[in-house]
CSV table of C-alpha atoms in Angstrom, one decimal:
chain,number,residue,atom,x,y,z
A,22,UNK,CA,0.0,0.0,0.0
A,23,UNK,CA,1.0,3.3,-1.0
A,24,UNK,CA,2.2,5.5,2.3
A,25,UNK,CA,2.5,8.7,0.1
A,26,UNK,CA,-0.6,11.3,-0.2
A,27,UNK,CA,0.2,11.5,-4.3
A,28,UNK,CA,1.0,8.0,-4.4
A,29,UNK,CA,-2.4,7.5,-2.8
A,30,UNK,CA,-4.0,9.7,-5.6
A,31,UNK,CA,-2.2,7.3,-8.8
A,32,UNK,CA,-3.8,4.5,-7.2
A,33,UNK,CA,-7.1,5.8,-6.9
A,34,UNK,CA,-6.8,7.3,-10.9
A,35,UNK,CA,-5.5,4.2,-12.4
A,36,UNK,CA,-8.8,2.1,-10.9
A,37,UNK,CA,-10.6,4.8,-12.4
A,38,UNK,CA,-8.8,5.4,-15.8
A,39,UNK,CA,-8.6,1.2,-16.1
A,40,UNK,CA,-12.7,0.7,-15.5
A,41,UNK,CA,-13.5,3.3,-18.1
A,42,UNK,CA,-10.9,2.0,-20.7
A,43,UNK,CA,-12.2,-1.7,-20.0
A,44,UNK,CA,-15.9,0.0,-20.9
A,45,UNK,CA,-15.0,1.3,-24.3
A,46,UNK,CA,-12.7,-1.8,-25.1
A,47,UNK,CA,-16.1,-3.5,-24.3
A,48,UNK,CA,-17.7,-1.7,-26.7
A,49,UNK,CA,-15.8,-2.2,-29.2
A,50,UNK,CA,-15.3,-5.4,-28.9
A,51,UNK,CA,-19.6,-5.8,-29.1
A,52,UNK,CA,-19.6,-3.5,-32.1
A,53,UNK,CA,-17.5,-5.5,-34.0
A,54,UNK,CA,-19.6,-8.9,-33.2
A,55,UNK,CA,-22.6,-7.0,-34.2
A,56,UNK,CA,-20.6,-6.1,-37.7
A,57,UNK,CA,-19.8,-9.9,-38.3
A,58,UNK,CA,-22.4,-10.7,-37.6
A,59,UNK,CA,-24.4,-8.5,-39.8
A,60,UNK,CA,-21.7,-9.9,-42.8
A,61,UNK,CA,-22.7,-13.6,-42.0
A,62,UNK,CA,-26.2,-12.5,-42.2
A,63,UNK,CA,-25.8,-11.4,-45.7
A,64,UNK,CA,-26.9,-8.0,-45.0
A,65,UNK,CA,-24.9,-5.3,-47.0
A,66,UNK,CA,-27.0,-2.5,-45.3
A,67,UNK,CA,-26.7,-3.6,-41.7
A,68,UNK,CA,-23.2,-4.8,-42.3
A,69,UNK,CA,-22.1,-1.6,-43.9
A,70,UNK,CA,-24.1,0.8,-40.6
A,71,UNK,CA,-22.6,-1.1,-37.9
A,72,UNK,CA,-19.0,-0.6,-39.8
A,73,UNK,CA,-19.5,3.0,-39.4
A,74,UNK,CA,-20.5,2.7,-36.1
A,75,UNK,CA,-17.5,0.4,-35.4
A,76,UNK,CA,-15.2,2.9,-37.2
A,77,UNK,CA,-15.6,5.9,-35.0
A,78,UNK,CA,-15.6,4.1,-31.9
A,79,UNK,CA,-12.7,2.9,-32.9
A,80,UNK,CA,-11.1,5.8,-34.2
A,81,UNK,CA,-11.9,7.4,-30.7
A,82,UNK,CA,-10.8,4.6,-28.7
A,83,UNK,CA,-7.1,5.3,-30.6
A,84,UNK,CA,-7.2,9.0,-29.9
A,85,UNK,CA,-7.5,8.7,-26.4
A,86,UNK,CA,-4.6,5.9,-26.3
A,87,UNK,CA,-7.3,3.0,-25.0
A,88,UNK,CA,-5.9,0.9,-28.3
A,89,UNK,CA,-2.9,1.4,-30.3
A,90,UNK,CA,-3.8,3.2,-33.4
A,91,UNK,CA,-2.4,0.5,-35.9
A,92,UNK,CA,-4.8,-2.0,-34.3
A,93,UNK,CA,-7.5,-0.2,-34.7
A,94,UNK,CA,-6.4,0.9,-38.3
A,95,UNK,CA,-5.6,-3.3,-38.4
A,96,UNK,CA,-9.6,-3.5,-37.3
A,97,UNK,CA,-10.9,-1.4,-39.4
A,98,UNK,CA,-9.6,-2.5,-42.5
A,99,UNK,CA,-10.4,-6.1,-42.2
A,100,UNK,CA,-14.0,-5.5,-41.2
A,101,UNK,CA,-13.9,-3.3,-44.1
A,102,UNK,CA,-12.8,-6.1,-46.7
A,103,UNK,CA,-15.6,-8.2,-45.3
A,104,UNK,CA,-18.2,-5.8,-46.0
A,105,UNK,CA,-16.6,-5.0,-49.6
A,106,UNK,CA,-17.1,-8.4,-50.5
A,107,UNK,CA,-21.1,-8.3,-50.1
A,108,UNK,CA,-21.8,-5.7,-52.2
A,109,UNK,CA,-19.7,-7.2,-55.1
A,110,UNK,CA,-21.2,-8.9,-58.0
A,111,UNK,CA,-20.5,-12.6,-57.1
């Protein structure tokens, strides 16, 4: 245990800082189920929303260091492929 008032403080902002980055990693973990899933489906429209969606949670989740921008980048391209591939002509 810490014995310093500061030191106190860093513990008490890292349980903080780790339960909100743990929501969004959440999140974007659920967003890009719900874009799979929306590509197994079949369904270019749904697919191609959630991407969005997916995208900019992303894209925020990188900004604010909760991911490493490549990984998202990494994410976003390979959903991206997936949802290309429905709206081609077979």
């Amino acid at each position: 245990m810490a014995n310093i008032r500061s030191a106190e403080k860093d513990i008490r902002k890292t349980t903080v800082r780790t339960a909100h980055n743990q929501t969004v990693k959440s999140r974007i973990r659920t967003l890009r189920k719900k874009v799979i899933s929306a590509v197994e489906k079949k369904d270019a429209a749904a697919a191609a929303a959630s991407l969005s969606e997916f995208a900019a949670a992303a894209d925020k989740a990188a900004k604010t260091h909760v991911i490493k921008k490549n990984t998202s980048a990494r994410f976003k391209s390979r959903l991206a492929l997936k949802v290309g591939a429905l709206t081609k002509p077979a």
